[in-house]
Amino acid sequence: MSSKALDQFLNENLEDLKSKGLYNVIDPLESPNGPMIKIEGKELINLSSNNYLGLATDARLKEAAEKALERYGVGAGAVRTINGTLKVHVELEEKIAEFKQTEAAIAYQSGFMCNMAAISAVMDKEDAILSDELNHASIIDGCRLSRAKIIRFNHSDMNDLRTKAKEAKESGQYKKLMIITDGVFSMDGDVANLPEIVKIAEEFDIMTYVDDAHGSGVLGKGAGTVKHFGLQEKVDFQIGTLSKAIGVVGGYVAGKQNLIDWLKVRSRPFLFSTSLTPADVAASKRAIEILQESTELHDKLWENGNYLKKGLKELGFVIGESETPITPCIIGDESKTQQFSKRLNDEGVYAKSIVFPTVPKGTGRVRNMPTAAHTKEMLDRAIAIYEKVGKEMGII
Ligand SMILES: *Cc1c(COP(=O)(O)O)cnc(C)c1O
């Protein structure tokens, strides 16, 4: 029996969300999360996954996973620091460091977990973190967990960052300072101004932390936003995920050897949560090898992204200022956005609406994530459906 207080809380709040059109309904897939997906028996063009390079269903990754499964079994059996570090974990970390051109790397169970782990291993209540206002939820939670003072700066506003960095430094109130930013902001597809961030950090002796979940595999010929700007030597923490472009699950921090050594003894998810499964680790390692061998998937992703953007823009949709293949189609009003997404779905395109609180009120959008695995025909069909629904709803 649940308590009355809980029931009352849940019912009121669920009703409230539903009445405002903010309640998210989850549609389970009956197929792999590839360029085409199946939901309730219906085939749809999938423009909502983070599977940028199509690696989630790649035969080479499946083969690597199967081999590791045969060799090691399904689970790692313990946390990393007891005896849950298998040879594949070490091989993956070496591969990540090589790919990111850093001295070392440490793998975690997810990208979210990286931010839970790394920020609070270094920062505490005597410190302050300068955080972009649009940073990912896991960064916000990671910052809170550290108990450091959080100083938000306006999104990608380098004047605001400089002012606040200077103030924080000159106040003498804080022991350590850190600037944290997403590499690529996933709602708009814009890229952080890392050269300027690094400059400000150097000027005031501030640590730099870049969460590149959406940049890895996409920018810098696949190696990410930091590489894109040639700043491998200048960014202290490079966070990445193995669940988006890499197509599997997991996350990592890449950086100097002493940083990684510290995280291995002090970051709590590494010490107290069981390590990644052998199959996931082996598949992730294979994915990175594929990215090192050739830029074919990366190039195809960009080609498809540019093609979709051009098509939607020519139809008159507002697609924002994305600098990556992420293509938001901004509708504005929350319920109209949801209605638009639903109509696209009826016609055969799966493109999720993203509304407040994930993005600011009044900037509801349908976000399109083309991948390397889409064909021109799929994209043409999607664009034709956008045109039909856009005209029907008076959006274009
Ligand atoms: C998706 C994302 C994460 C979480 O990564 P997972 O591996 O899915 O847990 C963390 N940070 C940013 C910026 C992200 O976009």
mmCIF file of C-alpha atoms and ligand atoms in Angstrom:
data_model
loop_
_atom_site.group_PDB
_atom_site.id
_atom_site.type_symbol
_atom_site.label_atom_id
_atom_site.label_comp_id
_atom_site.label_asym_id
_atom_site.label_seq_id
_atom_site.Cartn_x
_atom_site.Cartn_y
_atom_site.Cartn_z
ATOM 1 C CA MET A 1 0.000 0.000 0.000
ATOM 2 C CA SER A 2 1.407 3.391 -0.940
ATOM 3 C CA SER A 3 1.114 6.314 1.396
ATOM 4 C CA LYS A 4 -1.625 8.895 0.913
ATOM 5 C CA ALA A 5 0.896 11.680 0.786
ATOM 6 C CA LEU A 6 2.758 10.012 -2.075
ATOM 7 C CA ASP A 7 -0.422 9.317 -4.042
ATOM 8 C CA GLN A 8 -1.549 12.879 -3.634
ATOM 9 C CA PHE A 9 1.826 14.235 -4.714
ATOM 10 C CA LEU A 10 2.034 11.993 -7.778
ATOM 11 C CA ASN A 11 -1.541 12.442 -8.936
ATOM 12 C CA GLU A 12 -1.460 16.208 -8.668
ATOM 13 C CA ASN A 13 1.835 16.563 -10.432
ATOM 14 C CA LEU A 14 1.131 14.053 -13.189
ATOM 15 C CA GLU A 15 -2.195 15.765 -13.904
ATOM 16 C CA ASP A 16 -0.485 19.112 -13.982
ATOM 17 C CA LEU A 17 2.089 17.937 -16.545
ATOM 18 C CA LYS A 18 -0.561 16.281 -18.687
ATOM 19 C CA SER A 19 -2.803 19.330 -18.688
ATOM 20 C CA LYS A 20 0.107 21.481 -19.874
ATOM 21 C CA GLY A 21 1.058 19.038 -22.614
ATOM 22 C CA LEU A 22 4.410 18.420 -20.907
ATOM 23 C CA TYR A 23 3.948 14.747 -20.122
ATOM 24 C CA ASN A 24 6.267 12.605 -22.218
ATOM 25 C CA VAL A 25 4.946 9.304 -23.511
ATOM 26 C CA ILE A 26 7.538 6.621 -24.285
ATOM 27 C CA ASP A 27 7.220 4.523 -27.437
ATOM 28 C CA PRO A 28 9.092 1.202 -27.225
ATOM 29 C CA LEU A 29 10.852 0.091 -30.421
ATOM 30 C CA GLU A 30 10.211 -3.322 -31.913
ATOM 31 C CA SER A 31 13.360 -3.085 -34.035
ATOM 32 C CA PRO A 32 16.994 -2.021 -33.659
ATOM 33 C CA ASN A 33 17.491 1.739 -33.326
ATOM 34 C CA GLY A 34 18.649 2.109 -36.942
ATOM 35 C CA PRO A 35 17.703 4.595 -39.692
ATOM 36 C CA MET A 36 14.279 2.932 -39.938
ATOM 37 C CA ILE A 37 12.472 1.825 -36.795
ATOM 38 C CA LYS A 38 9.300 -0.073 -36.029
ATOM 39 C CA ILE A 39 6.796 1.094 -33.405
ATOM 40 C CA GLU A 40 3.457 -0.657 -32.921
ATOM 41 C CA GLY A 41 4.031 -2.505 -36.166
ATOM 42 C CA LYS A 42 4.626 0.675 -38.143
ATOM 43 C CA GLU A 43 7.858 1.439 -40.048
ATOM 44 C CA LEU A 44 9.138 4.965 -39.516
ATOM 45 C CA ILE A 45 12.089 7.016 -40.723
ATOM 46 C CA ASN A 46 14.081 7.521 -37.543
ATOM 47 C CA LEU A 47 15.379 11.040 -36.952
ATOM 48 C CA SER A 48 15.618 10.841 -33.178
ATOM 49 C CA SER A 49 18.529 8.622 -32.214
ATOM 50 C CA ASN A 50 22.025 9.641 -31.143
ATOM 51 C CA ASN A 51 23.351 6.724 -33.161
ATOM 52 C CA TYR A 52 25.143 9.246 -35.390
ATOM 53 C CA LEU A 53 27.367 6.834 -37.261
ATOM 54 C CA GLY A 54 24.995 3.871 -37.369
ATOM 55 C CA LEU A 55 27.410 1.875 -35.201
ATOM 56 C CA ALA A 56 24.722 0.637 -32.788
ATOM 57 C CA THR A 57 23.817 -2.041 -35.322
ATOM 58 C CA ASP A 58 27.182 -2.421 -37.074
ATOM 59 C CA ALA A 59 28.154 -6.044 -37.817
ATOM 60 C CA ARG A 60 31.785 -5.435 -36.798
ATOM 61 C CA LEU A 61 30.756 -4.251 -33.347
ATOM 62 C CA LYS A 62 28.360 -7.140 -32.910
ATOM 63 C CA GLU A 63 31.151 -9.557 -33.774
ATOM 64 C CA ALA A 64 33.502 -7.947 -31.248
ATOM 65 C CA ALA A 65 30.768 -8.071 -28.599
ATOM 66 C CA GLU A 66 30.021 -11.732 -29.309
ATOM 67 C CA LYS A 67 33.693 -12.671 -28.998
ATOM 68 C CA ALA A 68 34.014 -10.862 -25.678
ATOM 69 C CA LEU A 69 30.795 -12.438 -24.468
ATOM 70 C CA GLU A 70 32.173 -15.885 -25.277
ATOM 71 C CA ARG A 71 35.494 -15.170 -23.650
ATOM 72 C CA TYR A 72 34.415 -13.298 -20.515
ATOM 73 C CA GLY A 73 30.694 -13.940 -20.036
ATOM 74 C CA VAL A 74 27.940 -11.365 -19.617
ATOM 75 C CA GLY A 75 29.068 -9.477 -16.538
ATOM 76 C CA ALA A 76 32.314 -8.030 -15.194
ATOM 77 C CA GLY A 77 31.559 -9.466 -11.745
ATOM 78 C CA ALA A 78 32.788 -6.635 -9.531
ATOM 79 C CA VAL A 79 33.621 -2.966 -9.347
ATOM 80 C CA ARG A 80 36.757 -1.873 -11.156
ATOM 81 C CA THR A 81 38.895 -1.536 -8.020
ATOM 82 C CA ILE A 82 38.109 -4.980 -6.555
ATOM 83 C CA ASN A 83 38.529 -7.367 -9.474
ATOM 84 C CA GLY A 84 36.096 -6.091 -12.072
ATOM 85 C CA THR A 85 38.876 -4.742 -14.278
ATOM 86 C CA LEU A 86 39.196 -7.167 -17.167
ATOM 87 C CA LYS A 87 41.898 -6.907 -19.768
ATOM 88 C CA VAL A 88 39.350 -5.432 -22.215
ATOM 89 C CA HIS A 89 38.700 -2.489 -19.904
ATOM 90 C CA VAL A 90 42.371 -1.588 -19.939
ATOM 91 C CA GLU A 91 42.565 -2.033 -23.708
ATOM 92 C CA LEU A 92 39.560 0.225 -24.181
ATOM 93 C CA GLU A 93 41.066 2.934 -21.995
ATOM 94 C CA GLU A 94 44.339 2.809 -23.899
ATOM 95 C CA LYS A 95 42.422 3.029 -27.158
ATOM 96 C CA ILE A 96 40.441 6.057 -25.947
ATOM 97 C CA ALA A 97 43.609 7.872 -24.847
ATOM 98 C CA GLU A 98 45.211 7.201 -28.218
ATOM 99 C CA PHE A 99 42.105 8.417 -30.040
ATOM 100 C CA LYS A 100 41.803 11.553 -27.906
ATOM 101 C CA GLN A 101 45.560 12.154 -27.945
ATOM 102 C CA THR A 102 45.766 12.366 -24.176
ATOM 103 C CA GLU A 103 48.117 10.612 -21.767
ATOM 104 C CA ALA A 104 45.403 8.413 -20.298
ATOM 105 C CA ALA A 105 41.679 7.724 -19.997
ATOM 106 C CA ILE A 106 39.240 6.117 -17.570
ATOM 107 C CA ALA A 107 35.975 4.435 -18.535
ATOM 108 C CA TYR A 108 32.710 4.696 -16.600
ATOM 109 C CA GLN A 109 29.314 3.025 -16.932
ATOM 110 C CA SER A 110 27.811 6.007 -18.760
ATOM 111 C CA GLY A 111 28.438 9.573 -19.742
ATOM 112 C CA PHE A 112 26.064 10.666 -17.007
ATOM 113 C CA MET A 113 28.181 8.716 -14.532
ATOM 114 C CA CYS A 114 31.352 10.510 -15.706
ATOM 115 C CA ASN A 115 29.901 13.801 -14.556
ATOM 116 C CA MET A 116 28.819 12.279 -11.254
ATOM 117 C CA ALA A 117 32.344 10.935 -10.862
ATOM 118 C CA ALA A 118 34.866 13.435 -12.119
ATOM 119 C CA ILE A 119 33.595 16.804 -10.916
ATOM 120 C CA SER A 120 33.202 15.832 -7.278
ATOM 121 C CA ALA A 121 36.507 13.936 -7.257
ATOM 122 C CA VAL A 122 38.288 17.226 -7.797
ATOM 123 C CA MET A 123 36.001 20.038 -6.655
ATOM 124 C CA ASP A 124 34.529 20.632 -3.204
ATOM 125 C CA LYS A 125 32.803 23.258 -1.119
ATOM 126 C CA GLU A 126 35.748 25.630 -1.049
ATOM 127 C CA ASP A 127 35.776 25.808 -4.841
ATOM 128 C CA ALA A 128 33.666 27.395 -7.576
ATOM 129 C CA ILE A 129 32.522 26.168 -10.981
ATOM 130 C CA LEU A 130 31.721 28.455 -13.894
ATOM 131 C CA SER A 131 29.045 26.589 -15.816
ATOM 132 C CA ASP A 132 27.349 27.443 -19.128
ATOM 133 C CA GLU A 133 23.638 27.956 -18.476
ATOM 134 C CA LEU A 134 22.718 25.386 -21.140
ATOM 135 C CA ASN A 135 24.968 22.624 -19.840
ATOM 136 C CA HIS A 136 23.558 19.103 -19.815
ATOM 137 C CA ALA A 137 21.541 17.900 -16.821
ATOM 138 C CA SER A 138 24.293 15.474 -15.787
ATOM 139 C CA ILE A 139 26.783 18.339 -15.535
ATOM 140 C CA ILE A 140 24.358 20.301 -13.390
ATOM 141 C CA ASP A 141 23.880 17.297 -11.097
ATOM 142 C CA GLY A 142 27.614 16.584 -11.018
ATOM 143 C CA CYS A 143 28.311 20.182 -10.020
ATOM 144 C CA ARG A 144 25.705 20.027 -7.258
ATOM 145 C CA LEU A 145 27.148 16.804 -5.952
ATOM 146 C CA SER A 146 30.558 18.427 -5.576
ATOM 147 C CA ARG A 147 29.096 21.123 -3.280
ATOM 148 C CA ALA A 148 31.202 23.746 -5.038
ATOM 149 C CA LYS A 149 29.684 27.181 -5.612
ATOM 150 C CA ILE A 150 28.021 27.139 -9.053
ATOM 151 C CA ILE A 151 28.374 30.334 -11.064
ATOM 152 C CA ARG A 152 26.290 30.169 -14.229
ATOM 153 C CA PHE A 153 27.330 32.206 -17.245
ATOM 154 C CA ASN A 154 25.073 33.151 -20.152
ATOM 155 C CA HIS A 155 25.134 30.604 -22.935
ATOM 156 C CA SER A 156 28.409 30.853 -24.884
ATOM 157 C CA ASP A 157 28.738 34.489 -23.787
ATOM 158 C CA MET A 158 32.469 34.960 -23.452
ATOM 159 C CA ASN A 159 32.214 38.473 -22.039
ATOM 160 C CA ASP A 160 29.988 37.198 -19.267
ATOM 161 C CA LEU A 161 32.338 34.289 -18.615
ATOM 162 C CA ARG A 162 35.374 36.568 -18.479
ATOM 163 C CA THR A 163 33.655 38.976 -16.072
ATOM 164 C CA LYS A 164 32.543 36.184 -13.765
ATOM 165 C CA ALA A 165 35.892 34.378 -13.938
ATOM 166 C CA LYS A 166 37.704 37.594 -13.033
ATOM 167 C CA GLU A 167 35.319 38.308 -10.177
ATOM 168 C CA ALA A 168 35.651 34.781 -8.799
ATOM 169 C CA LYS A 169 39.440 34.892 -9.034
ATOM 170 C CA GLU A 170 39.831 38.345 -7.532
ATOM 171 C CA SER A 171 37.373 37.700 -4.701
ATOM 172 C CA GLY A 172 39.928 35.319 -3.202
ATOM 173 C CA GLN A 173 36.944 33.348 -1.891
ATOM 174 C CA TYR A 174 37.664 30.102 -3.700
ATOM 175 C CA LYS A 175 40.499 27.618 -3.571
ATOM 176 C CA LYS A 176 40.069 26.162 -7.046
ATOM 177 C CA LEU A 177 38.093 27.270 -10.088
ATOM 178 C CA MET A 178 36.802 25.265 -13.014
ATOM 179 C CA ILE A 179 35.002 26.149 -16.248
ATOM 180 C CA ILE A 180 32.595 23.480 -17.498
ATOM 181 C CA THR A 181 30.910 23.415 -20.875
ATOM 182 C CA ASP A 182 29.302 21.027 -23.303
ATOM 183 C CA GLY A 183 31.436 20.686 -26.448
ATOM 184 C CA VAL A 184 28.343 20.548 -28.650
ATOM 185 C CA PHE A 185 25.003 21.728 -27.270
ATOM 186 C CA SER A 186 22.569 19.037 -28.260
ATOM 187 C CA MET A 187 19.370 21.045 -28.424
ATOM 188 C CA ASP A 188 20.641 23.567 -30.977
ATOM 189 C CA GLY A 189 23.722 21.834 -32.366
ATOM 190 C CA ASP A 190 25.975 24.813 -31.650
ATOM 191 C CA VAL A 191 29.623 24.408 -30.625
ATOM 192 C CA ALA A 192 31.279 25.895 -27.525
ATOM 193 C CA ASN A 193 33.860 28.623 -28.113
ATOM 194 C CA LEU A 194 36.698 26.533 -26.729
ATOM 195 C CA PRO A 195 39.580 28.717 -27.951
ATOM 196 C CA GLU A 196 38.193 31.669 -25.981
ATOM 197 C CA ILE A 197 37.298 29.511 -22.975
ATOM 198 C CA VAL A 198 40.863 28.179 -22.858
ATOM 199 C CA LYS A 199 42.236 31.719 -23.126
ATOM 200 C CA ILE A 200 40.130 32.915 -20.200
ATOM 201 C CA ALA A 201 41.085 29.820 -18.214
ATOM 202 C CA GLU A 202 44.787 30.452 -18.809
ATOM 203 C CA GLU A 203 44.482 34.098 -17.871
ATOM 204 C CA PHE A 204 42.965 33.295 -14.471
ATOM 205 C CA ASP A 205 44.486 29.840 -13.859
ATOM 206 C CA ILE A 206 41.201 27.967 -14.087
ATOM 207 C CA MET A 207 40.710 24.275 -14.881
ATOM 208 C CA THR A 208 38.809 23.382 -18.060
ATOM 209 C CA TYR A 209 36.237 20.605 -18.387
ATOM 210 C CA VAL A 210 34.560 19.812 -21.716
ATOM 211 C CA ASP A 211 31.735 17.303 -21.938
ATOM 212 C CA ASP A 212 31.873 16.249 -25.557
ATOM 213 C CA ALA A 213 29.075 13.681 -25.623
ATOM 214 C CA HIS A 214 27.675 15.037 -28.899
ATOM 215 C CA GLY A 215 31.011 16.102 -30.406
ATOM 216 C CA SER A 216 32.858 12.804 -30.365
ATOM 217 C CA GLY A 217 32.533 10.962 -33.651
ATOM 218 C CA VAL A 218 31.112 14.128 -35.174
ATOM 219 C CA LEU A 219 33.701 16.938 -34.984
ATOM 220 C CA GLY A 220 37.495 16.860 -35.324
ATOM 221 C CA LYS A 221 37.262 14.049 -37.909
ATOM 222 C CA GLY A 222 35.665 11.977 -35.178
ATOM 223 C CA ALA A 223 37.999 12.751 -32.278
ATOM 224 C CA GLY A 224 35.734 15.507 -30.973
ATOM 225 C CA THR A 225 35.422 19.225 -30.353
ATOM 226 C CA VAL A 226 38.713 19.606 -28.490
ATOM 227 C CA LYS A 227 40.588 18.061 -31.407
ATOM 228 C CA HIS A 228 38.540 20.163 -33.825
ATOM 229 C CA PHE A 229 40.115 23.244 -32.232
ATOM 230 C CA GLY A 230 43.536 21.581 -31.709
ATOM 231 C CA LEU A 231 43.323 22.095 -27.940
ATOM 232 C CA GLN A 232 44.231 18.579 -26.717
ATOM 233 C CA GLU A 233 47.071 20.017 -24.644
ATOM 234 C CA LYS A 234 44.961 22.757 -23.111
ATOM 235 C CA VAL A 235 41.773 21.104 -21.891
ATOM 236 C CA ASP A 236 42.130 19.322 -18.549
ATOM 237 C CA PHE A 237 39.066 17.076 -18.678
ATOM 238 C CA GLN A 238 37.648 15.648 -21.886
ATOM 239 C CA ILE A 239 34.433 13.781 -21.166
ATOM 240 C CA GLY A 240 32.863 11.541 -23.757
ATOM 241 C CA THR A 241 30.166 8.960 -24.069
ATOM 242 C CA LEU A 242 30.302 5.537 -25.675
ATOM 243 C CA SER A 243 26.538 5.622 -26.195
ATOM 244 C CA LYS A 244 26.066 8.179 -28.957
ATOM 245 C CA ALA A 245 28.360 8.143 -32.015
ATOM 246 C CA ILE A 246 30.197 5.109 -30.614
ATOM 247 C CA GLY A 247 26.863 3.281 -30.568
ATOM 248 C CA VAL A 248 27.205 1.213 -27.379
ATOM 249 C CA VAL A 249 27.007 2.366 -23.748
ATOM 250 C CA GLY A 250 29.472 3.863 -21.284
ATOM 251 C CA GLY A 251 31.482 7.016 -20.853
ATOM 252 C CA TYR A 252 35.026 8.169 -20.287
ATOM 253 C CA VAL A 253 37.282 10.913 -19.050
ATOM 254 C CA ALA A 254 40.475 11.551 -21.023
ATOM 255 C CA GLY A 255 43.300 13.703 -19.702
ATOM 256 C CA LYS A 256 46.710 13.727 -18.056
ATOM 257 C CA GLN A 257 48.009 10.579 -16.366
ATOM 258 C CA ASN A 258 47.916 12.131 -12.885
ATOM 259 C CA LEU A 259 44.265 13.123 -13.325
ATOM 260 C CA ILE A 260 43.303 9.609 -14.377
ATOM 261 C CA ASP A 261 45.340 8.118 -11.501
ATOM 262 C CA TRP A 262 43.407 10.317 -9.087
ATOM 263 C CA LEU A 263 40.011 9.432 -10.557
ATOM 264 C CA LYS A 264 40.865 5.743 -10.214
ATOM 265 C CA VAL A 265 41.326 6.110 -6.479
ATOM 266 C CA ARG A 266 38.822 8.828 -5.679
ATOM 267 C CA SER A 267 35.851 8.861 -8.062
ATOM 268 C CA ARG A 268 32.972 7.089 -6.409
ATOM 269 C CA PRO A 269 31.229 5.396 -9.373
ATOM 270 C CA PHE A 270 34.570 3.780 -10.256
ATOM 271 C CA LEU A 271 34.906 2.435 -6.727
ATOM 272 C CA PHE A 272 31.315 1.583 -5.900
ATOM 273 C CA SER A 273 29.507 0.586 -9.094
ATOM 274 C CA THR A 274 30.159 -2.527 -11.175
ATOM 275 C CA SER A 275 32.199 -1.999 -14.317
ATOM 276 C CA LEU A 276 30.945 -2.045 -17.900
ATOM 277 C CA THR A 277 30.127 -5.442 -19.368
ATOM 278 C CA PRO A 278 32.831 -7.131 -21.474
ATOM 279 C CA ALA A 279 30.653 -7.096 -24.599
ATOM 280 C CA ASP A 280 30.003 -3.361 -24.319
ATOM 281 C CA VAL A 281 33.670 -2.653 -23.785
ATOM 282 C CA ALA A 282 34.836 -4.779 -26.709
ATOM 283 C CA ALA A 283 32.226 -3.260 -29.034
ATOM 284 C CA SER A 284 33.218 0.268 -27.996
ATOM 285 C CA LYS A 285 36.864 -0.477 -28.613
ATOM 286 C CA ARG A 286 36.035 -1.818 -32.074
ATOM 287 C CA ALA A 287 34.016 1.326 -32.827
ATOM 288 C CA ILE A 288 36.971 3.553 -32.039
ATOM 289 C CA GLU A 289 39.224 1.423 -34.242
ATOM 290 C CA ILE A 290 36.747 1.880 -37.074
ATOM 291 C CA LEU A 291 36.857 5.660 -36.592
ATOM 292 C CA GLN A 292 40.657 5.556 -36.617
ATOM 293 C CA GLU A 293 40.770 3.466 -39.786
ATOM 294 C CA SER A 294 38.585 5.701 -41.909
ATOM 295 C CA THR A 295 36.477 8.872 -41.882
ATOM 296 C CA GLU A 296 33.888 7.287 -44.162
ATOM 297 C CA LEU A 297 31.070 7.194 -41.580
ATOM 298 C CA HIS A 298 31.919 10.649 -40.286
ATOM 299 C CA ASP A 299 31.871 12.065 -43.831
ATOM 300 C CA LYS A 300 28.567 10.381 -44.611
ATOM 301 C CA LEU A 301 27.024 11.796 -41.421
ATOM 302 C CA TRP A 302 27.954 15.329 -42.448
ATOM 303 C CA GLU A 303 26.766 14.805 -46.001
ATOM 304 C CA ASN A 304 23.396 13.601 -44.726
ATOM 305 C CA GLY A 305 23.179 16.372 -42.138
ATOM 306 C CA ASN A 306 23.841 19.056 -44.731
ATOM 307 C CA TYR A 307 21.353 17.488 -47.121
ATOM 308 C CA LEU A 308 18.552 17.433 -44.563
ATOM 309 C CA LYS A 309 19.278 20.976 -43.388
ATOM 310 C CA LYS A 310 19.226 22.310 -46.918
ATOM 311 C CA GLY A 311 15.946 20.525 -47.662
ATOM 312 C CA LEU A 312 14.151 21.821 -44.577
ATOM 313 C CA LYS A 313 15.522 25.334 -44.932
ATOM 314 C CA GLU A 314 14.435 25.561 -48.547
ATOM 315 C CA LEU A 315 10.919 24.643 -47.461
ATOM 316 C CA GLY A 316 10.952 27.632 -45.110
ATOM 317 C CA PHE A 317 11.384 25.924 -41.746
ATOM 318 C CA VAL A 318 13.297 27.725 -38.999
ATOM 319 C CA ILE A 319 16.274 25.471 -38.292
ATOM 320 C CA GLY A 320 18.359 27.658 -35.981
ATOM 321 C CA GLU A 321 22.107 28.042 -36.096
ATOM 322 C CA SER A 322 23.328 24.480 -35.802
ATOM 323 C CA GLU A 323 27.008 23.908 -36.593
ATOM 324 C CA THR A 324 26.665 20.120 -36.524
ATOM 325 C CA PRO A 325 24.351 17.581 -38.176
ATOM 326 C CA ILE A 326 21.812 18.134 -35.368
ATOM 327 C CA THR A 327 18.905 19.892 -37.082
ATOM 328 C CA PRO A 328 16.281 21.490 -34.854
ATOM 329 C CA CYS A 329 13.060 22.563 -36.521
ATOM 330 C CA ILE A 330 11.803 25.306 -34.245
ATOM 331 C CA ILE A 331 8.033 25.601 -33.910
ATOM 332 C CA GLY A 332 7.737 27.634 -30.676
ATOM 333 C CA ASP A 333 4.481 26.830 -28.880
ATOM 334 C CA GLU A 334 4.665 23.603 -26.829
ATOM 335 C CA SER A 335 1.395 21.993 -27.862
ATOM 336 C CA LYS A 336 1.792 22.955 -31.511
ATOM 337 C CA THR A 337 5.267 21.394 -31.420
ATOM 338 C CA GLN A 338 3.858 18.188 -30.009
ATOM 339 C CA GLN A 339 1.046 18.175 -32.541
ATOM 340 C CA PHE A 340 3.555 18.685 -35.366
ATOM 341 C CA SER A 341 5.680 15.797 -34.158
ATOM 342 C CA LYS A 342 2.602 13.598 -33.891
ATOM 343 C CA ARG A 343 1.499 14.411 -37.448
ATOM 344 C CA LEU A 344 5.009 13.651 -38.754
ATOM 345 C CA ASN A 345 4.730 10.344 -36.965
ATOM 346 C CA ASP A 346 1.347 9.598 -38.589
ATOM 347 C CA GLU A 347 2.945 10.217 -41.965
ATOM 348 C CA GLY A 348 6.026 8.065 -41.279
ATOM 349 C CA VAL A 349 8.727 10.230 -39.682
ATOM 350 C CA TYR A 350 9.837 9.676 -36.105
ATOM 351 C CA ALA A 351 11.184 13.025 -34.904
ATOM 352 C CA LYS A 352 10.688 13.769 -31.259
ATOM 353 C CA SER A 353 9.368 17.047 -29.971
ATOM 354 C CA ILE A 354 11.532 18.725 -27.367
ATOM 355 C CA VAL A 355 9.827 21.233 -25.137
ATOM 356 C CA PHE A 356 10.212 22.989 -21.804
ATOM 357 C CA PRO A 357 11.908 22.167 -19.415
ATOM 358 C CA THR A 358 14.481 20.558 -21.725
ATOM 359 C CA VAL A 359 14.560 23.795 -23.754
ATOM 360 C CA PRO A 360 13.345 27.283 -22.721
ATOM 361 C CA LYS A 361 9.553 27.977 -22.822
ATOM 362 C CA GLY A 362 8.302 29.097 -26.223
ATOM 363 C CA THR A 363 11.167 27.465 -28.140
ATOM 364 C CA GLY A 364 9.588 24.039 -28.627
ATOM 365 C CA ARG A 365 11.155 22.167 -31.490
ATOM 366 C CA VAL A 366 11.202 18.942 -33.360
ATOM 367 C CA ARG A 367 14.791 17.814 -33.334
ATOM 368 C CA ASN A 368 16.213 15.851 -36.234
ATOM 369 C CA MET A 369 19.281 13.694 -35.870
ATOM 370 C CA PRO A 370 20.275 12.370 -39.284
ATOM 371 C CA THR A 371 22.872 9.601 -39.203
ATOM 372 C CA ALA A 372 25.455 8.060 -41.501
ATOM 373 C CA ALA A 373 23.095 5.122 -41.967
ATOM 374 C CA HIS A 374 20.293 7.074 -43.662
ATOM 375 C CA THR A 375 19.976 6.812 -47.434
ATOM 376 C CA LYS A 376 19.137 9.741 -49.720
ATOM 377 C CA GLU A 377 15.717 8.167 -50.386
ATOM 378 C CA MET A 378 14.918 8.088 -46.670
ATOM 379 C CA LEU A 379 15.886 11.741 -46.310
ATOM 380 C CA ASP A 380 13.922 12.746 -49.420
ATOM 381 C CA ARG A 381 10.882 10.989 -48.060
ATOM 382 C CA ALA A 382 11.306 12.686 -44.689
ATOM 383 C CA ILE A 383 11.600 16.112 -46.335
ATOM 384 C CA ALA A 384 8.437 15.458 -48.396
ATOM 385 C CA ILE A 385 6.556 14.549 -45.214
ATOM 386 C CA TYR A 386 7.830 17.694 -43.491
ATOM 387 C CA GLU A 387 6.506 19.710 -46.419
ATOM 388 C CA LYS A 388 3.081 18.075 -46.295
ATOM 389 C CA VAL A 389 2.638 18.464 -42.516
ATOM 390 C CA GLY A 390 4.240 21.920 -42.425
ATOM 391 C CA LYS A 391 1.753 23.228 -45.027
ATOM 392 C CA GLU A 392 -1.199 21.485 -43.423
ATOM 393 C CA MET A 393 -0.431 23.138 -40.061
ATOM 394 C CA GLY A 394 0.408 26.532 -41.547
ATOM 395 C CA ILE A 395 4.002 26.430 -40.349
ATOM 396 C CA ILE A 396 5.474 27.004 -43.796
HETATM 397 C C1 LIG B 1 23.968 12.391 -23.467
HETATM 398 C C2 LIG B 1 24.860 13.206 -22.631
HETATM 399 C C3 LIG B 1 25.382 12.696 -21.451
HETATM 400 C C4 LIG B 1 25.003 11.349 -20.933
HETATM 401 O O1 LIG B 1 25.671 10.350 -21.626
HETATM 402 P P1 LIG B 1 25.191 8.840 -21.422
HETATM 403 O O2 LIG B 1 26.349 8.047 -21.866
HETATM 404 O O3 LIG B 1 23.985 8.661 -22.284
HETATM 405 O O4 LIG B 1 24.884 8.687 -19.979
HETATM 406 C C5 LIG B 1 26.246 13.483 -20.724
HETATM 407 N N1 LIG B 1 26.576 14.728 -21.142
HETATM 408 C C6 LIG B 1 26.086 15.249 -22.272
HETATM 409 C C7 LIG B 1 26.509 16.610 -22.686
HETATM 410 C C8 LIG B 1 25.197 14.506 -23.057
HETATM 411 O O5 LIG B 1 24.716 15.027 -24.166
#
